[in-house]
CSV table of C-alpha atoms in Angstrom, one decimal:
chain,number,residue,atom,x,y,z
A,1,UNK,CA,205.0,-16.3,197.5
A,2,UNK,CA,202.4,-18.8,198.8
A,3,UNK,CA,198.8,-18.0,198.6
A,4,UNK,CA,196.4,-17.8,201.7
A,5,UNK,CA,192.7,-18.1,201.5
A,6,UNK,CA,190.5,-17.1,199.9
A,7,UNK,CA,188.3,-17.9,202.6
A,8,UNK,CA,189.0,-18.7,206.4
A,9,UNK,CA,186.3,-19.8,208.9
A,10,UNK,CA,185.9,-18.2,212.1
A,11,UNK,CA,187.3,-21.2,214.1
A,12,UNK,CA,190.5,-20.6,212.2
A,13,UNK,CA,190.7,-17.0,213.2
A,14,UNK,CA,189.9,-17.8,216.9
A,15,UNK,CA,192.8,-20.2,216.9
A,16,UNK,CA,195.3,-17.7,215.3
A,17,UNK,CA,194.0,-14.4,216.4
A,18,UNK,CA,197.0,-13.7,218.5
A,19,UNK,CA,199.4,-14.5,215.8
A,20,UNK,CA,201.9,-11.7,215.4
A,21,UNK,CA,201.9,-12.1,211.5
A,22,UNK,CA,198.2,-11.8,211.3
A,23,UNK,CA,196.3,-8.7,210.7
A,24,UNK,CA,192.5,-8.5,211.0
A,25,UNK,CA,190.9,-5.6,209.1
A,26,UNK,CA,187.3,-4.5,209.4
A,27,UNK,CA,186.0,-3.3,206.0
A,28,UNK,CA,182.5,-2.6,206.6
A,29,UNK,CA,180.8,-0.4,204.0
A,30,UNK,CA,177.1,0.2,203.2
A,31,UNK,CA,175.3,0.8,200.0
A,32,UNK,CA,172.7,2.8,201.8
A,33,UNK,CA,175.1,5.3,203.3
A,34,UNK,CA,175.5,4.0,206.8
A,35,UNK,CA,178.9,4.5,208.2
A,36,UNK,CA,181.3,1.7,208.4
A,37,UNK,CA,183.4,3.6,210.8
A,38,UNK,CA,180.5,4.0,213.2
A,39,UNK,CA,179.8,0.2,212.9
A,40,UNK,CA,183.4,-0.5,213.9
A,41,UNK,CA,183.4,1.9,216.8
A,42,UNK,CA,180.2,0.2,218.2
A,43,UNK,CA,182.1,-3.1,218.4
A,44,UNK,CA,184.6,-5.1,216.3
A,45,UNK,CA,186.7,-8.2,216.6
A,46,UNK,CA,189.6,-7.8,219.2
A,47,UNK,CA,192.6,-6.3,217.5
A,48,UNK,CA,190.9,-5.5,214.1
A,49,UNK,CA,191.7,-2.3,212.4
A,50,UNK,CA,189.3,-0.2,210.3
A,51,UNK,CA,190.0,0.6,206.6
A,52,UNK,CA,187.7,3.1,204.9
A,53,UNK,CA,186.6,2.1,201.5
A,54,UNK,CA,185.7,5.5,200.3
A,55,UNK,CA,188.5,7.5,202.1
A,56,UNK,CA,191.6,5.1,201.8
A,57,UNK,CA,191.4,2.7,199.1
A,58,UNK,CA,189.4,4.3,196.4
A,59,UNK,CA,190.6,6.7,193.6
A,60,UNK,CA,189.3,10.1,192.8
A,61,UNK,CA,188.6,9.9,189.0
A,62,UNK,CA,184.9,10.5,188.5
A,63,UNK,CA,185.1,9.7,184.8
A,64,UNK,CA,186.2,6.2,185.9
A,65,UNK,CA,183.1,5.5,188.0
A,66,UNK,CA,182.0,5.8,191.7
A,67,UNK,CA,184.8,3.6,193.1
A,68,UNK,CA,187.9,3.8,190.8
A,69,UNK,CA,190.8,1.6,191.8
A,70,UNK,CA,193.1,3.5,194.1
A,71,UNK,CA,196.6,4.8,193.0
A,72,UNK,CA,199.2,2.1,194.0
A,73,UNK,CA,201.0,4.6,196.3
A,74,UNK,CA,197.8,5.5,198.1
A,75,UNK,CA,196.8,1.9,198.6
A,76,UNK,CA,200.3,1.0,199.8
A,77,UNK,CA,200.0,4.0,202.4
A,78,UNK,CA,196.7,2.6,203.6
A,79,UNK,CA,198.0,-0.9,204.1
A,80,UNK,CA,201.0,0.4,205.8
A,81,UNK,CA,198.8,2.5,208.3
A,82,UNK,CA,196.9,-0.8,208.9
A,83,UNK,CA,200.1,-2.6,209.9
A,84,UNK,CA,200.4,-4.8,206.9
A,85,UNK,CA,203.8,-6.0,205.7
A,86,UNK,CA,204.9,-8.0,202.9
A,87,UNK,CA,204.7,-11.0,205.0
A,88,UNK,CA,201.4,-10.4,207.0
A,89,UNK,CA,198.6,-12.7,206.5
A,90,UNK,CA,195.4,-10.5,206.3
A,91,UNK,CA,191.8,-11.6,207.3
A,92,UNK,CA,189.1,-9.0,206.1
A,93,UNK,CA,185.6,-9.0,207.2
A,94,UNK,CA,182.4,-7.2,207.1
A,95,UNK,CA,178.8,-7.9,208.3
A,96,UNK,CA,177.2,-8.7,205.0
A,97,UNK,CA,178.6,-12.1,204.1
A,98,UNK,CA,181.7,-10.5,202.4
A,99,UNK,CA,179.8,-8.0,200.3
A,100,UNK,CA,182.5,-5.2,200.8
A,101,UNK,CA,185.3,-7.4,202.3
A,102,UNK,CA,185.7,-9.1,198.9
A,103,UNK,CA,186.7,-5.9,197.5
A,104,UNK,CA,189.8,-5.5,199.8
A,105,UNK,CA,190.6,-9.2,199.3
A,106,UNK,CA,190.7,-8.5,195.5
A,107,UNK,CA,192.6,-5.3,195.9
A,108,UNK,CA,195.4,-7.0,198.0
A,109,UNK,CA,195.7,-9.6,195.3
A,110,UNK,CA,195.6,-7.1,192.5
A,111,UNK,CA,198.5,-5.1,194.2
A,112,UNK,CA,200.6,-8.2,194.6
A,113,UNK,CA,199.8,-9.5,198.3
A,114,UNK,CA,198.2,-13.1,197.9
A,115,UNK,CA,198.3,-13.6,201.7
A,116,UNK,CA,194.8,-12.5,202.2
A,117,UNK,CA,191.4,-14.2,203.1
A,118,UNK,CA,187.8,-13.1,203.7
A,119,UNK,CA,186.3,-14.3,207.1
A,120,UNK,CA,183.7,-16.8,206.0
A,121,UNK,CA,180.3,-15.7,207.4
A,122,UNK,CA,181.7,-12.4,208.6
A,123,UNK,CA,181.1,-10.8,211.8
A,124,UNK,CA,178.0,-12.9,212.5
A,125,UNK,CA,180.1,-16.1,212.3
A,126,UNK,CA,182.4,-14.6,215.1
A,127,UNK,CA,181.7,-16.2,218.5
A,128,UNK,CA,184.3,-14.3,220.4
A,129,UNK,CA,183.8,-11.1,222.4
A,130,UNK,CA,183.5,-7.8,220.4
A,131,UNK,CA,185.8,-4.8,221.6
A,132,UNK,CA,185.6,-1.1,221.2
A,133,UNK,CA,189.4,-0.6,221.7
A,134,UNK,CA,191.2,0.9,218.7
A,135,UNK,CA,194.6,-0.9,218.3
A,136,UNK,CA,197.6,1.1,217.0
A,137,UNK,CA,199.7,-1.5,215.2
A,138,UNK,CA,203.3,-0.5,214.2
A,139,UNK,CA,203.5,0.6,210.7
A,140,UNK,CA,203.9,-1.9,208.1
A,141,UNK,CA,206.3,-1.9,205.2
A,142,UNK,CA,203.8,-3.0,202.4
A,143,UNK,CA,204.9,-2.4,198.9
A,144,UNK,CA,202.9,-2.8,195.8
A,145,UNK,CA,204.1,-5.6,193.7
A,146,UNK,CA,202.9,-6.8,190.4
A,147,UNK,CA,199.6,-8.7,190.8
A,148,UNK,CA,197.9,-11.1,188.5
A,149,UNK,CA,198.4,-10.3,184.8
A,150,UNK,CA,195.4,-8.8,183.0
A,151,UNK,CA,192.9,-9.1,186.0
A,152,UNK,CA,190.8,-6.0,185.0
A,153,UNK,CA,189.1,-4.9,181.9
A,154,UNK,CA,188.4,-1.3,181.1
A,155,UNK,CA,185.2,0.3,179.4
A,156,UNK,CA,186.6,0.0,175.8
A,157,UNK,CA,187.6,-3.7,176.5
A,158,UNK,CA,183.9,-4.4,177.6
A,159,UNK,CA,182.7,-2.8,174.5
A,160,UNK,CA,184.7,-4.8,172.3
A,161,UNK,CA,183.4,-8.2,171.4
A,162,UNK,CA,185.3,-11.0,172.9
A,163,UNK,CA,184.6,-14.7,172.0
A,164,UNK,CA,183.5,-16.7,174.9
A,165,UNK,CA,183.3,-13.8,177.5
A,166,UNK,CA,180.6,-13.9,180.1
A,167,UNK,CA,179.6,-10.5,181.7
A,168,UNK,CA,178.4,-11.1,185.3
A,169,UNK,CA,176.4,-8.4,186.8
A,170,UNK,CA,176.2,-8.6,190.7
A,171,UNK,CA,173.5,-6.0,191.3
A,172,UNK,CA,170.0,-6.6,192.6
A,173,UNK,CA,167.5,-8.0,190.1
A,174,UNK,CA,165.5,-4.6,189.8
A,175,UNK,CA,168.5,-2.6,189.0
A,176,UNK,CA,169.7,-5.1,186.4
A,177,UNK,CA,166.2,-5.2,184.8
A,178,UNK,CA,166.3,-1.4,184.7
A,179,UNK,CA,163.1,-1.0,186.9
A,180,UNK,CA,165.0,1.3,189.3
A,181,UNK,CA,168.2,3.2,189.5
A,182,UNK,CA,168.9,5.0,192.7
A,183,UNK,CA,172.5,5.8,192.0
A,184,UNK,CA,173.7,6.0,188.5
A,185,UNK,CA,173.0,7.8,185.4
A,186,UNK,CA,170.7,5.5,183.5
A,187,UNK,CA,168.7,2.2,184.4
A,188,UNK,CA,169.5,-1.1,182.9
A,189,UNK,CA,172.4,-3.2,182.2
A,190,UNK,CA,175.3,-3.8,179.7
A,191,UNK,CA,174.0,-5.7,176.8
A,192,UNK,CA,174.8,-9.3,176.9
A,193,UNK,CA,175.3,-9.3,180.7
A,194,UNK,CA,174.0,-12.2,182.7
A,195,UNK,CA,172.3,-11.4,186.0
A,196,UNK,CA,174.5,-13.0,188.9
A,197,UNK,CA,173.3,-11.3,192.2
A,198,UNK,CA,176.2,-11.5,194.7
A,199,UNK,CA,173.8,-12.7,197.4
A,200,UNK,CA,173.3,-15.9,195.5
A,201,UNK,CA,176.8,-17.1,196.4
A,202,UNK,CA,175.7,-17.5,200.0
A,203,UNK,CA,173.8,-19.7,202.2
A,204,UNK,CA,171.3,-18.6,204.9
A,205,UNK,CA,174.2,-18.3,207.4
A,206,UNK,CA,175.9,-15.8,205.1
A,207,UNK,CA,178.8,-18.5,204.5
A,208,UNK,CA,179.8,-19.2,200.9
A,209,UNK,CA,178.1,-22.2,199.4
A,210,UNK,CA,180.2,-25.2,198.8
A,211,UNK,CA,182.6,-25.2,195.7
A,212,UNK,CA,180.6,-27.6,193.9
A,213,UNK,CA,177.3,-25.6,194.2
A,214,UNK,CA,179.2,-22.4,193.1
A,215,UNK,CA,180.6,-24.4,190.1
A,216,UNK,CA,177.1,-25.4,189.2
A,217,UNK,CA,175.8,-21.8,189.6
A,218,UNK,CA,178.4,-20.3,187.3
A,219,UNK,CA,178.0,-23.1,184.7
A,220,UNK,CA,174.4,-22.2,184.7
A,221,UNK,CA,175.5,-18.7,184.0
A,222,UNK,CA,177.6,-19.9,181.2
A,223,UNK,CA,180.9,-19.9,182.8
A,224,UNK,CA,183.0,-22.9,182.4
A,225,UNK,CA,186.4,-21.5,182.9
A,226,UNK,CA,187.5,-18.5,185.2
A,227,UNK,CA,189.0,-16.5,182.4
A,228,UNK,CA,185.8,-16.4,180.6
A,229,UNK,CA,184.2,-14.2,183.2
A,230,UNK,CA,184.3,-10.5,183.6
A,231,UNK,CA,182.5,-9.3,186.9
A,232,UNK,CA,180.8,-5.9,187.4
A,233,UNK,CA,178.1,-4.3,189.5
A,234,UNK,CA,177.4,-0.6,190.3
A,235,UNK,CA,180.9,0.5,191.1
A,236,UNK,CA,183.0,-2.5,191.2
A,237,UNK,CA,182.5,-3.4,195.0
A,238,UNK,CA,180.1,-6.3,194.9
A,239,UNK,CA,181.5,-7.5,191.7
A,240,UNK,CA,184.5,-8.7,193.6
A,241,UNK,CA,182.1,-11.1,195.6
A,242,UNK,CA,181.5,-13.0,192.5
A,243,UNK,CA,185.3,-13.0,191.7
A,244,UNK,CA,185.8,-14.5,195.2
A,245,UNK,CA,183.1,-17.1,194.7
A,246,UNK,CA,184.6,-18.0,191.2
A,247,UNK,CA,187.9,-18.6,193.3
A,248,UNK,CA,186.1,-20.6,195.9
A,249,UNK,CA,184.7,-22.7,193.0
A,250,UNK,CA,188.0,-23.4,191.4
A,251,UNK,CA,187.4,-20.9,188.7
A,252,UNK,CA,190.3,-18.8,188.8
A,253,UNK,CA,191.4,-16.2,186.5
A,254,UNK,CA,188.2,-14.1,186.2
A,255,UNK,CA,188.5,-10.2,185.5
A,256,UNK,CA,187.1,-7.2,187.1
A,257,UNK,CA,185.4,-4.3,185.2
A,258,UNK,CA,186.2,-1.6,187.7
A,259,UNK,CA,184.2,1.2,186.3
A,260,UNK,CA,181.1,-1.0,186.3
A,261,UNK,CA,177.6,0.4,185.5
A,262,UNK,CA,178.5,3.7,187.2
A,263,UNK,CA,181.1,4.5,184.5
A,264,UNK,CA,179.2,2.6,181.6
A,265,UNK,CA,175.8,4.4,182.2
A,266,UNK,CA,177.5,7.7,182.2
A,267,UNK,CA,179.2,7.4,178.7
A,268,UNK,CA,177.3,9.1,176.1
A,269,UNK,CA,176.2,6.5,173.5
A,270,UNK,CA,177.0,3.3,175.5
A,271,UNK,CA,174.2,0.9,174.7
A,272,UNK,CA,171.9,-0.1,177.5
A,273,UNK,CA,169.7,-3.1,177.9
A,274,UNK,CA,166.6,-3.6,180.0
A,275,UNK,CA,164.4,-6.6,181.2
A,276,UNK,CA,165.4,-10.0,182.6
A,277,UNK,CA,167.0,-11.4,179.6
A,278,UNK,CA,170.6,-10.7,178.8
């Protein structure tokens, strides 16, 4: 199956918005607890359907962190409700430069659907009218298929030494340094991790920086090839922004640690580092 994406500009979406084989998904979610559903209800791209990160595409295994990967059957059901078929091209957007949209992009790829892209610049880049109409697309026939091999690493895998591996922590600097921790059990970061704030993948217009700039950014963090990188954050959401940026940079093959800091910090005996250094 051909790939699609990983980014699409708003002008592309404006040209193809009426294509019957395209589904636009509003995947707004906020770390501060605001409601993505309420944001969607206040205005969204015409024809977009809302998918709820917490309620529809997150598992329920507290020992695996705050946002465990969903069970395949649950994810497939959510995509079918959204009208996604095995042939549907999917555009995902949010209003934070891809902060949460990248998670659904990654999940689609993980579950074997490469026809997914993030709207570059998000809702702010969209110049068309917004709608409050809630569409009712016909149910899709989405089926989970094997995705990329070995695209995740679990807690035990992160704990084991791996030559050449670079751990990238996407959280805010003060959380990485251990100065504050508003959500998880302990403050700090996984020993050896590099601080790679997700916002640094973006320009002032919330669009992704050009591929060459992103390659330079990741080279400065020690990543020369995609498979060297393992991305994590607080709960595996914004880490996907770094995975998307690596893909844009031509550094495919990076992996996600889904449990991220929320799992690591709650495991008794797991070592914790603080400060700006890795």
